[in-house]
mmCIF file of C-alpha atoms in Angstrom:
data_model
loop_
_atom_site.group_PDB
_atom_site.id
_atom_site.type_symbol
_atom_site.label_atom_id
_atom_site.label_comp_id
_atom_site.label_asym_id
_atom_site.label_seq_id
_atom_site.Cartn_x
_atom_site.Cartn_y
_atom_site.Cartn_z
ATOM 1 C CA MET A 462 -2.006 24.340 -28.106
ATOM 2 C CA SER A 463 -0.936 22.426 -25.267
ATOM 3 C CA ARG A 464 2.723 23.577 -23.915
ATOM 4 C CA THR A 465 5.124 21.193 -25.574
ATOM 5 C CA PHE A 466 7.362 19.948 -22.621
ATOM 6 C CA ASN A 467 7.707 16.617 -21.121
ATOM 7 C CA PRO A 468 4.907 14.635 -22.998
ATOM 8 C CA LYS A 469 3.407 11.506 -20.536
ATOM 9 C CA HIS A 470 1.240 9.043 -21.514
ATOM 10 C CA ARG A 471 -1.133 6.523 -19.339
ATOM 11 C CA ILE A 472 -2.682 3.178 -20.211
ATOM 12 C CA VAL A 473 -5.961 1.918 -18.261
ATOM 13 C CA ILE A 474 -7.038 -1.406 -19.075
ATOM 14 C CA GLU A 475 -10.205 -2.852 -17.476
ATOM 15 C CA GLY A 476 -9.910 0.178 -15.138
ATOM 16 C CA GLN A 477 -6.292 -0.765 -14.091
ATOM 17 C CA ASP A 478 -3.597 2.004 -14.261
ATOM 18 C CA VAL A 479 -0.929 -0.196 -15.858
ATOM 19 C CA ARG A 480 2.418 2.169 -15.398
ATOM 20 C CA LYS A 481 3.189 0.384 -12.443
ATOM 21 C CA LEU A 482 2.872 -3.214 -13.523
ATOM 22 C CA LEU A 483 4.684 -2.424 -16.862
ATOM 23 C CA ASP A 484 7.135 -0.083 -15.587
ATOM 24 C CA ASP A 485 9.502 0.791 -18.736
ATOM 25 C CA ASP A 486 8.190 -2.293 -20.730
ATOM 26 C CA VAL A 487 6.361 0.216 -23.200
ATOM 27 C CA ILE A 488 8.397 0.675 -26.154
ATOM 28 C CA SER A 489 6.023 2.870 -28.234
ATOM 29 C CA LEU A 490 2.593 4.283 -28.264
ATOM 30 C CA SER A 491 0.250 5.313 -31.588
ATOM 31 C CA PHE A 492 -3.072 6.436 -31.906
ATOM 32 C CA GLU A 493 -4.650 6.542 -35.218
ATOM 33 C CA ASP A 494 -7.708 9.004 -35.257
ATOM 34 C CA HIS A 495 -9.254 8.864 -38.929
ATOM 35 C CA ILE A 496 -12.604 10.274 -40.193
ATOM 36 C CA GLU A 497 -13.644 7.039 -42.300
ATOM 37 C CA GLU A 498 -12.009 4.167 -39.992
ATOM 38 C CA ALA A 499 -12.221 2.940 -36.571
ATOM 39 C CA ASP A 500 -9.936 4.628 -33.858
ATOM 40 C CA ALA A 501 -7.196 2.689 -33.272
ATOM 41 C CA VAL A 502 -4.429 2.404 -30.232
ATOM 42 C CA SER A 503 -1.368 0.207 -30.574
ATOM 43 C CA PHE A 504 1.372 0.085 -28.441
ATOM 44 C CA GLU A 505 4.276 -2.230 -27.908
ATOM 45 C CA ILE A 506 6.043 -3.935 -25.120
ATOM 46 C CA THR A 507 9.128 -5.852 -24.091
ATOM 47 C CA ASN A 508 8.568 -9.508 -23.220
ATOM 48 C CA ARG A 509 11.872 -10.713 -22.345
ATOM 49 C CA LYS A 510 10.360 -13.803 -20.436
ATOM 50 C CA ASN A 511 7.168 -14.142 -22.022
ATOM 51 C CA GLN A 512 5.912 -12.603 -18.887
ATOM 52 C CA TRP A 513 3.197 -10.732 -21.019
ATOM 53 C CA ILE A 514 2.021 -13.379 -23.993
ATOM 54 C CA ASP A 515 -0.359 -15.236 -21.712
ATOM 55 C CA HIS A 516 -1.471 -12.288 -19.407
ATOM 56 C CA ALA A 517 -5.012 -12.090 -18.935
ATOM 57 C CA LEU A 518 -4.435 -7.895 -18.792
ATOM 58 C CA PHE A 519 -4.409 -7.982 -22.841
ATOM 59 C CA ASP A 520 -7.115 -10.841 -23.219
ATOM 60 C CA ARG A 521 -9.390 -9.852 -26.793
ATOM 61 C CA GLY A 522 -12.398 -7.618 -25.843
ATOM 62 C CA ASN A 523 -10.784 -6.113 -22.649
ATOM 63 C CA ALA A 524 -11.734 -2.262 -22.455
ATOM 64 C CA VAL A 525 -8.782 0.120 -22.651
ATOM 65 C CA GLU A 526 -8.514 3.944 -22.381
ATOM 66 C CA VAL A 527 -5.199 6.112 -22.929
ATOM 67 C CA PHE A 528 -4.289 9.073 -21.872
ATOM 68 C CA LEU A 529 -1.574 11.286 -23.977
ATOM 69 C CA GLY A 530 -0.389 14.756 -23.537
ATOM 70 C CA TYR A 531 1.648 17.296 -21.033
ATOM 71 C CA GLY A 532 1.316 17.832 -17.594
ATOM 72 C CA PRO A 533 0.492 15.849 -14.697
ATOM 73 C CA GLN A 534 -2.553 15.036 -15.769
ATOM 74 C CA PRO A 535 -2.731 14.180 -19.668
ATOM 75 C CA PRO A 536 -6.070 14.560 -21.084
ATOM 76 C CA LYS A 537 -8.122 11.053 -22.331
ATOM 77 C CA ILE A 538 -7.788 10.294 -26.306
ATOM 78 C CA PHE A 539 -8.823 6.893 -26.598
ATOM 79 C CA GLU A 540 -11.706 4.425 -25.292
ATOM 80 C CA GLY A 541 -11.936 1.183 -27.101
ATOM 81 C CA VAL A 542 -11.580 -2.832 -26.945
ATOM 82 C CA ILE A 543 -8.395 -4.807 -27.150
ATOM 83 C CA ALA A 544 -8.880 -6.806 -30.480
ATOM 84 C CA VAL A 545 -5.516 -7.639 -31.648
ATOM 85 C CA VAL A 546 -2.703 -9.097 -29.690
ATOM 86 C CA GLU A 547 0.895 -9.930 -31.624
ATOM 87 C CA PRO A 548 4.057 -11.694 -30.319
ATOM 88 C CA HIS A 549 7.273 -11.046 -31.872
ATOM 89 C CA PHE A 550 10.211 -13.209 -31.800
ATOM 90 C CA PRO A 551 13.111 -11.853 -33.637
ATOM 91 C CA GLY A 552 16.253 -13.568 -34.378
ATOM 92 C CA ASP A 553 18.250 -10.901 -33.049
ATOM 93 C CA GLY A 554 16.833 -8.554 -29.987
ATOM 94 C CA VAL A 555 14.319 -8.796 -27.626
ATOM 95 C CA PRO A 556 10.875 -10.251 -27.601
ATOM 96 C CA THR A 557 7.947 -7.486 -27.878
ATOM 97 C CA LEU A 558 4.362 -8.020 -27.639
ATOM 98 C CA SER A 559 2.219 -5.762 -29.888
ATOM 99 C CA ILE A 560 -1.917 -4.736 -28.870
ATOM 100 C CA THR A 561 -4.344 -3.127 -30.753
ATOM 101 C CA ALA A 562 -7.692 -1.919 -29.714
ATOM 102 C CA TYR A 563 -10.163 -0.594 -31.648
ATOM 103 C CA ASP A 564 -13.073 1.958 -30.749
ATOM 104 C CA ARG A 565 -16.785 0.562 -30.212
ATOM 105 C CA SER A 566 -17.716 1.028 -33.901
ATOM 106 C CA TYR A 567 -15.211 -1.883 -34.668
ATOM 107 C CA LEU A 568 -18.473 -4.347 -33.423
ATOM 108 C CA MET A 569 -20.729 -2.267 -35.765
ATOM 109 C CA ARG A 570 -18.146 -2.879 -38.840
ATOM 110 C CA LYS A 571 -17.488 -6.793 -37.937
ATOM 111 C CA LYS A 572 -20.655 -7.898 -36.573
ATOM 112 C CA GLY A 573 -21.369 -9.412 -39.929
ATOM 113 C CA ASP A 574 -23.769 -8.614 -43.063
ATOM 114 C CA ARG A 575 -27.133 -7.777 -42.519
ATOM 115 C CA ASP A 576 -30.448 -7.568 -44.883
ATOM 116 C CA GLU A 577 -33.326 -5.371 -43.162
ATOM 117 C CA ALA A 578 -36.241 -3.196 -44.288
ATOM 118 C CA TYR A 579 -36.780 -0.040 -42.254
ATOM 119 C CA PRO A 580 -40.303 1.126 -43.142
ATOM 120 C CA ASP A 581 -40.780 5.232 -42.150
ATOM 121 C CA ARG A 582 -37.614 6.008 -40.647
ATOM 122 C CA ALA A 583 -35.706 9.395 -40.557
ATOM 123 C CA PRO A 584 -32.141 9.081 -40.429
ATOM 124 C CA ASN A 585 -31.437 9.938 -36.928
ATOM 125 C CA ASP A 586 -34.190 7.464 -35.639
ATOM 126 C CA LEU A 587 -32.283 4.841 -37.789
ATOM 127 C CA VAL A 588 -28.876 5.664 -35.957
ATOM 128 C CA ARG A 589 -30.250 5.567 -32.506
ATOM 129 C CA GLU A 590 -32.060 2.065 -33.278
ATOM 130 C CA ILE A 591 -29.216 0.723 -34.548
ATOM 131 C CA ALA A 592 -27.000 1.715 -32.174
ATOM 132 C CA GLN A 593 -29.026 0.286 -29.443
ATOM 133 C CA ARG A 594 -28.375 -3.308 -30.672
ATOM 134 C CA TYR A 595 -24.655 -2.754 -29.529
ATOM 135 C CA ARG A 596 -25.766 -1.617 -26.105
ATOM 136 C CA PHE A 597 -25.072 2.397 -26.547
ATOM 137 C CA ARG A 598 -27.121 3.975 -24.060
ATOM 138 C CA ALA A 599 -29.025 7.434 -25.013
ATOM 139 C CA ASP A 600 -26.550 9.753 -23.529
ATOM 140 C CA GLU A 601 -23.991 8.034 -25.769
ATOM 141 C CA ILE A 602 -25.579 8.792 -29.167
ATOM 142 C CA VAL A 603 -25.333 12.502 -30.257
ATOM 143 C CA THR A 604 -27.540 13.290 -33.527
ATOM 144 C CA PRO A 605 -29.348 16.533 -34.781
ATOM 145 C CA GLU A 606 -32.905 17.003 -33.421
ATOM 146 C CA GLU A 607 -33.868 17.018 -37.245
ATOM 147 C CA THR A 608 -32.841 15.221 -40.205
ATOM 148 C CA PRO A 609 -34.211 14.926 -43.938
ATOM 149 C CA GLU A 610 -37.504 13.358 -44.059
ATOM 150 C CA ARG A 611 -39.056 10.105 -43.091
ATOM 151 C CA ARG A 612 -39.032 7.059 -45.708
ATOM 152 C CA TYR A 613 -38.363 3.732 -46.332
ATOM 153 C CA TYR A 614 -34.756 2.449 -45.936
ATOM 154 C CA GLN A 615 -33.329 -0.934 -47.036
ATOM 155 C CA GLN A 616 -30.138 -2.332 -45.921
ATOM 156 C CA GLU A 617 -28.707 -5.033 -48.623
ATOM 157 C CA SER A 618 -26.024 -7.014 -47.299
ATOM 158 C CA GLN A 619 -24.256 -4.742 -45.442
ATOM 159 C CA SER A 620 -22.694 -4.341 -41.952
ATOM 160 C CA ASP A 621 -24.684 -2.267 -39.832
ATOM 161 C CA TRP A 622 -21.510 0.551 -40.082
ATOM 162 C CA ASP A 623 -21.466 0.407 -43.404
ATOM 163 C CA PHE A 624 -25.241 0.983 -43.767
ATOM 164 C CA LEU A 625 -25.408 4.166 -41.536
ATOM 165 C CA LYS A 626 -21.762 5.582 -43.533
ATOM 166 C CA ALA A 627 -23.507 5.227 -46.617
ATOM 167 C CA LEU A 628 -26.523 6.944 -45.091
ATOM 168 C CA ALA A 629 -24.298 9.621 -44.051
ATOM 169 C CA LYS A 630 -22.674 10.054 -46.977
ATOM 170 C CA GLU A 631 -26.265 10.463 -48.928
ATOM 171 C CA ILE A 632 -27.242 13.438 -46.871
ATOM 172 C CA GLY A 633 -24.058 15.178 -46.398
ATOM 173 C CA PHE A 634 -23.448 13.590 -42.617
ATOM 174 C CA GLU A 635 -20.314 12.314 -40.890
ATOM 175 C CA LEU A 636 -20.478 9.253 -38.677
ATOM 176 C CA TYR A 637 -17.716 8.495 -36.383
ATOM 177 C CA MET A 638 -16.753 7.495 -32.461
ATOM 178 C CA GLU A 639 -15.378 9.815 -30.280
ATOM 179 C CA LEU A 640 -14.489 8.662 -26.482
ATOM 180 C CA GLY A 641 -17.313 6.347 -26.422
ATOM 181 C CA ILE A 642 -19.864 8.962 -28.109
ATOM 182 C CA LEU A 643 -21.191 7.886 -31.578
ATOM 183 C CA TYR A 644 -22.224 11.202 -33.624
ATOM 184 C CA PHE A 645 -24.097 11.673 -36.944
ATOM 185 C CA ARG A 646 -24.000 15.183 -37.874
ATOM 186 C CA LYS A 647 -22.825 17.879 -40.522
ATOM 187 C CA PRO A 648 -19.307 18.313 -40.844
ATOM 188 C CA ARG A 649 -18.147 20.851 -38.341
ATOM 189 C CA THR A 650 -16.179 23.821 -40.218
ATOM 190 C CA ARG A 651 -16.720 26.994 -37.925
ATOM 191 C CA PRO A 652 -13.382 28.284 -37.734
ATOM 192 C CA GLU A 653 -14.022 29.614 -34.030
ATOM 193 C CA THR A 654 -13.499 25.676 -33.387
ATOM 194 C CA VAL A 655 -9.584 25.647 -33.787
ATOM 195 C CA PRO A 656 -7.463 24.794 -30.964
ATOM 196 C CA GLY A 657 -4.331 27.037 -32.244
ATOM 197 C CA THR A 658 -1.944 27.944 -34.755
ATOM 198 C CA PHE A 659 0.798 25.587 -36.459
ATOM 199 C CA ALA A 660 3.403 27.879 -37.911
ATOM 200 C CA TYR A 661 6.251 25.935 -40.645
ATOM 201 C CA ARG A 662 9.550 25.825 -39.067
ATOM 202 C CA ASP A 663 8.349 26.356 -35.697
ATOM 203 C CA ASN A 664 5.851 23.812 -34.596
ATOM 204 C CA LEU A 665 4.705 22.694 -37.732
ATOM 205 C CA GLN A 666 7.643 20.404 -39.043
ATOM 206 C CA SER A 667 6.602 19.778 -42.452
ATOM 207 C CA PHE A 668 3.686 20.592 -44.818
ATOM 208 C CA GLU A 669 2.589 19.511 -48.101
ATOM 209 C CA PRO A 670 -0.544 21.139 -49.836
ATOM 210 C CA SER A 671 -1.736 20.102 -53.108
ATOM 211 C CA LEU A 672 -4.473 22.214 -55.127
ATOM 212 C CA SER A 673 -6.821 20.386 -57.375
ATOM 213 C CA ALA A 674 -7.153 21.609 -60.861
ATOM 214 C CA GLU A 675 -10.178 18.980 -61.606
ATOM 215 C CA LYS A 676 -13.005 20.435 -63.527
ATOM 216 C CA PRO A 677 -15.695 21.982 -61.214
ATOM 217 C CA VAL A 678 -19.502 20.658 -60.927
ATOM 218 C CA SER A 679 -21.897 23.583 -60.609
ATOM 219 C CA LYS A 680 -25.085 21.460 -60.888
ATOM 220 C CA VAL A 681 -26.224 17.762 -60.144
ATOM 221 C CA VAL A 682 -29.081 15.809 -61.909
ATOM 222 C CA VAL A 683 -30.116 13.184 -59.481
ATOM 223 C CA ARG A 684 -32.460 10.590 -60.959
ATOM 224 C CA GLY A 685 -35.264 8.259 -59.029
ATOM 225 C CA TRP A 686 -38.334 6.197 -59.090
ATOM 226 C CA ASP A 687 -41.653 7.248 -58.065
ATOM 227 C CA GLU A 688 -43.325 4.420 -56.889
ATOM 228 C CA ILE A 689 -46.689 6.065 -56.466
ATOM 229 C CA ALA A 690 -46.527 7.155 -60.018
ATOM 230 C CA LYS A 691 -44.618 3.918 -61.440
ATOM 231 C CA GLN A 692 -42.400 6.513 -63.587
ATOM 232 C CA PRO A 693 -39.160 7.827 -63.716
ATOM 233 C CA PHE A 694 -37.859 11.602 -62.457
ATOM 234 C CA GLN A 695 -35.171 13.685 -62.165
ATOM 235 C CA VAL A 696 -34.083 16.811 -60.048
ATOM 236 C CA GLU A 697 -31.786 19.248 -61.143
ATOM 237 C CA VAL A 698 -29.665 20.752 -58.132
ATOM 238 C CA ASP A 699 -27.352 23.606 -57.950
ATOM 239 C CA ASP A 700 -24.896 24.543 -55.671
ATOM 240 C CA PRO A 701 -26.567 25.078 -52.455
ATOM 241 C CA PHE A 702 -23.897 26.921 -50.523
ATOM 242 C CA ALA A 703 -23.258 29.722 -53.100
ATOM 243 C CA ALA A 704 -24.938 32.426 -50.831
ATOM 244 C CA ASP A 705 -24.286 31.274 -47.424
ATOM 245 C CA ARG A 706 -21.688 28.654 -46.847
ATOM 246 C CA ASP A 707 -18.510 27.848 -43.906
ATOM 247 C CA VAL A 708 -15.639 28.990 -45.965
ATOM 248 C CA LEU A 709 -12.305 27.969 -44.254
ATOM 249 C CA GLY A 710 -10.699 30.736 -46.314
ATOM 250 C CA GLU A 711 -11.227 33.933 -48.185
ATOM 251 C CA GLN A 712 -12.722 32.189 -51.444
ATOM 252 C CA SER A 713 -14.572 28.709 -51.655
ATOM 253 C CA GLY A 714 -13.630 25.981 -53.957
ATOM 254 C CA SER A 715 -16.972 26.938 -56.440
ATOM 255 C CA ASP A 716 -16.326 30.661 -56.459
ATOM 256 C CA PHE A 717 -12.672 30.029 -57.351
ATOM 257 C CA MET A 718 -13.778 27.289 -59.788
ATOM 258 C CA ASP A 719 -16.504 29.257 -61.216
ATOM 259 C CA GLU A 720 -14.631 32.091 -62.218
ATOM 260 C CA GLY A 721 -12.153 30.335 -64.167
ATOM 261 C CA PHE A 722 -13.947 27.272 -65.462
ATOM 262 C CA GLY A 723 -17.656 28.175 -65.616
ATOM 263 C CA GLU A 724 -20.554 25.866 -65.259
ATOM 264 C CA SER A 725 -20.570 22.186 -65.284
ATOM 265 C CA VAL A 726 -23.024 19.212 -64.858
ATOM 266 C CA ARG A 727 -22.932 15.870 -63.568
ATOM 267 C CA ILE A 728 -24.901 12.948 -63.222
ATOM 268 C CA LEU A 729 -25.547 11.393 -60.079
ATOM 269 C CA ASP A 730 -26.432 7.537 -61.155
ATOM 270 C CA ASP A 731 -24.836 5.903 -58.088
ATOM 271 C CA VAL A 732 -28.341 6.330 -55.947
ATOM 272 C CA VAL A 733 -31.509 6.156 -56.734
ATOM 273 C CA ALA A 734 -34.133 8.615 -55.451
ATOM 274 C CA ALA A 735 -37.318 7.505 -54.083
ATOM 275 C CA ASN A 736 -38.903 10.983 -54.267
ATOM 276 C CA GLU A 737 -37.798 14.448 -55.130
ATOM 277 C CA ALA A 738 -36.975 15.935 -51.776
ATOM 278 C CA HIS A 739 -34.790 12.465 -51.479
ATOM 279 C CA ALA A 740 -33.237 13.751 -54.718
ATOM 280 C CA ARG A 741 -32.483 17.159 -53.567
ATOM 281 C CA ALA A 742 -30.728 15.974 -50.477
ATOM 282 C CA ILE A 743 -28.561 13.956 -52.541
ATOM 283 C CA GLY A 744 -27.755 16.676 -54.973
ATOM 284 C CA VAL A 745 -26.789 19.085 -51.728
ATOM 285 C CA ALA A 746 -24.602 16.097 -49.909
ATOM 286 C CA TYR A 747 -22.581 15.803 -52.963
ATOM 287 C CA PHE A 748 -21.771 19.746 -53.086
ATOM 288 C CA ARG A 749 -20.774 19.399 -49.386
ATOM 289 C CA ARG A 750 -18.775 16.396 -49.974
ATOM 290 C CA LYS A 751 -16.922 18.206 -53.139
ATOM 291 C CA GLU A 752 -16.637 21.640 -51.204
ATOM 292 C CA PHE A 753 -13.659 20.079 -49.143
ATOM 293 C CA GLU A 754 -11.694 18.707 -52.425
ATOM 294 C CA LEU A 755 -9.936 21.986 -53.386
ATOM 295 C CA ILE A 756 -6.849 21.613 -51.228
ATOM 296 C CA ASN A 757 -5.845 18.340 -49.674
ATOM 297 C CA ALA A 758 -2.498 18.456 -47.592
ATOM 298 C CA THR A 759 -0.372 16.267 -45.529
ATOM 299 C CA GLY A 760 1.861 17.641 -42.463
ATOM 300 C CA SER A 761 4.027 16.430 -39.535
ATOM 301 C CA CYS A 762 4.105 18.945 -36.188
ATOM 302 C CA VAL A 763 4.794 18.857 -32.187
ATOM 303 C CA GLY A 764 2.340 16.389 -30.709
ATOM 304 C CA ASP A 765 -0.555 17.892 -29.661
ATOM 305 C CA PRO A 766 -3.495 15.687 -28.102
ATOM 306 C CA GLU A 767 -6.009 18.327 -29.237
ATOM 307 C CA LEU A 768 -5.253 17.615 -33.033
ATOM 308 C CA LYS A 769 -8.356 15.288 -34.048
ATOM 309 C CA ALA A 770 -9.780 14.149 -36.959
ATOM 310 C CA LYS A 771 -13.091 16.103 -37.706
ATOM 311 C CA ARG A 772 -11.772 19.106 -36.447
ATOM 312 C CA LEU A 773 -9.652 21.894 -37.667
ATOM 313 C CA ILE A 774 -5.815 23.375 -37.628
ATOM 314 C CA ARG A 775 -4.590 26.656 -38.688
ATOM 315 C CA ILE A 776 -1.659 26.671 -40.801
ATOM 316 C CA ALA A 777 0.674 29.432 -41.076
ATOM 317 C CA GLY A 778 4.094 30.596 -42.734
ATOM 318 C CA ALA A 779 2.493 28.610 -45.854
ATOM 319 C CA GLY A 780 2.474 31.495 -48.456
ATOM 320 C CA GLN A 781 -1.202 33.051 -49.415
ATOM 321 C CA LYS A 782 -2.698 30.544 -51.168
ATOM 322 C CA PHE A 783 -2.079 27.552 -48.651
ATOM 323 C CA SER A 784 -2.001 29.271 -45.119
ATOM 324 C CA GLY A 785 -5.049 29.277 -43.329
ATOM 325 C CA THR A 786 -7.755 26.673 -41.527
ATOM 326 C CA TYR A 787 -8.244 23.002 -42.423
ATOM 327 C CA TYR A 788 -10.397 20.372 -42.027
ATOM 328 C CA LEU A 789 -8.860 17.423 -40.411
ATOM 329 C CA THR A 790 -9.068 13.870 -41.820
ATOM 330 C CA ARG A 791 -6.621 11.585 -40.293
ATOM 331 C CA VAL A 792 -4.390 12.194 -37.362
ATOM 332 C CA THR A 793 -1.622 9.902 -35.880
ATOM 333 C CA HIS A 794 -0.370 10.626 -32.519
ATOM 334 C CA ARG A 795 3.486 8.907 -32.112
ATOM 335 C CA PHE A 796 4.782 8.551 -28.688
ATOM 336 C CA ASP A 797 8.612 6.747 -28.797
ATOM 337 C CA ASP A 798 12.131 7.414 -27.615
ATOM 338 C CA GLY A 799 12.090 10.303 -30.149
ATOM 339 C CA GLY A 800 9.223 12.094 -28.214
ATOM 340 C CA TYR A 801 5.783 13.157 -29.173
ATOM 341 C CA LEU A 802 4.831 13.886 -32.767
ATOM 342 C CA CYS A 803 1.410 14.081 -35.077
ATOM 343 C CA ASP A 804 1.344 13.286 -38.560
ATOM 344 C CA PHE A 805 -1.902 14.628 -40.215
ATOM 345 C CA GLU A 806 -3.797 14.701 -43.550
ATOM 346 C CA ALA A 807 -6.539 17.678 -44.281
ATOM 347 C CA LYS A 808 -8.741 19.311 -46.558
ATOM 348 C CA ARG A 809 -9.847 22.657 -47.349
ATOM 349 C CA ASN A 810 -12.800 24.407 -49.156
ATOM 350 C CA ALA A 811 -11.283 27.759 -50.011
ATOM 351 C CA ILE A 812 -7.913 29.306 -50.908
ATOM 352 C CA SER A 813 -7.187 33.257 -50.325
ATOM 353 C CA ARG A 814 -7.932 35.174 -53.497
ATOM 354 C CA ILE A 815 -6.211 34.170 -56.857
ATOM 355 C CA SER A 816 -6.693 35.081 -60.099
ATOM 356 C CA VAL A 817 -8.124 33.169 -63.227
ATOM 357 C CA GLU A 818 -5.113 33.221 -64.806
ATOM 358 C CA ASP A 819 -3.563 31.462 -62.128
ATOM 359 C CA ALA A 820 -6.549 28.669 -62.124
ATOM 360 C CA ARG A 821 -5.966 28.213 -65.685
ATOM 361 C CA ASP A 822 -2.173 27.926 -65.605
ATOM 362 C CA ALA A 823 -3.393 24.877 -63.067
ATOM 363 C CA GLU A 824 -5.319 23.533 -65.657
ATOM 364 C CA ARG A 825 -2.723 23.611 -68.429
ATOM 365 C CA LEU A 826 0.001 21.826 -66.016
ATOM 366 C CA GLU A 827 -2.207 19.182 -65.033
ATOM 367 C CA SER A 828 -2.888 18.478 -68.865
ATOM 368 C CA GLU A 829 0.778 18.440 -69.366
ATOM 369 C CA GLY A 830 1.185 15.671 -66.873
ATOM 370 C CA TYR A 831 2.020 17.330 -63.559
ATOM 371 C CA SER A 832 0.204 16.209 -60.678
ATOM 372 C CA LEU A 833 -1.734 18.377 -58.633
ATOM 373 C CA GLY A 834 -3.534 16.538 -55.927
ATOM 374 C CA ARG A 835 -6.796 14.396 -56.401
#
């Protein structure tokens, strides 16, 4: 983890370092990094004489880079464009100006809905094709060399971002922006990528984990329509990760639930499969998503620029069941008069070994009205 002394920030707009220009006018800075939403930076500056409200520096569309961390050269944590400028004129106190910038996926989200057919495409080809509409260079798009088979895709009254997010969900991938790069790939879950350990009452200020007692699904049924044969079909998909999975702990969610609850089957009817291979991909993607719903957690810690959504965090001092490696889904970096702090949300697909009796106790408590998480 980064050394926790003398945190610093730097804001660059249209290539101009604005530290000297703004001097001490920056009141606060926050960076919101989320697995589902566009990354966003917001900063508030004093505007005593309305000197900033009409300044060209803060025009919508201007490029923004933000650096935050420790030492003389804090790392870059954000690249994007200014989207919102909000002046505040309070009854008491100094007028201020709030500026919000989003990453480039914001343009893909807000461009408007589109109806378009894509015959004979592989998912990674679709991502590259659509990203190039927004002037992404080839080296700004990261996709695996191989994804599920080529087939027909239909975009129906969806923004380009929503269409690609639905595609990612369908095959168990993630779609996100990070420092100007568009990523389309499987979630990263290997513990060797963890930047450091956060221990309760040390650099971890608070931690609230929640163990889900939702009845597990060990098999799914995916239905589809065969255009060639002109008839419906269905495919049963068992948990494909039972023998070989990246587990963030000793006992996976599937193993833990199987031990206590046995088999449960769910019919997936939100997507109509085009063929059996497509149906199997839908089933596999479902299990990959559900694997990370055993434990959900929120926490607060000393600020660290290495903490990012879509990455891992290691928790210590939270007992045997809840200590270990978690997958970050949201991280908010806050820098103000109170210092540099991070709030986070995370999830986990495993726990340390607990008994069938503990699992059944969790189910009993939920049935009695106790909330054990979603």
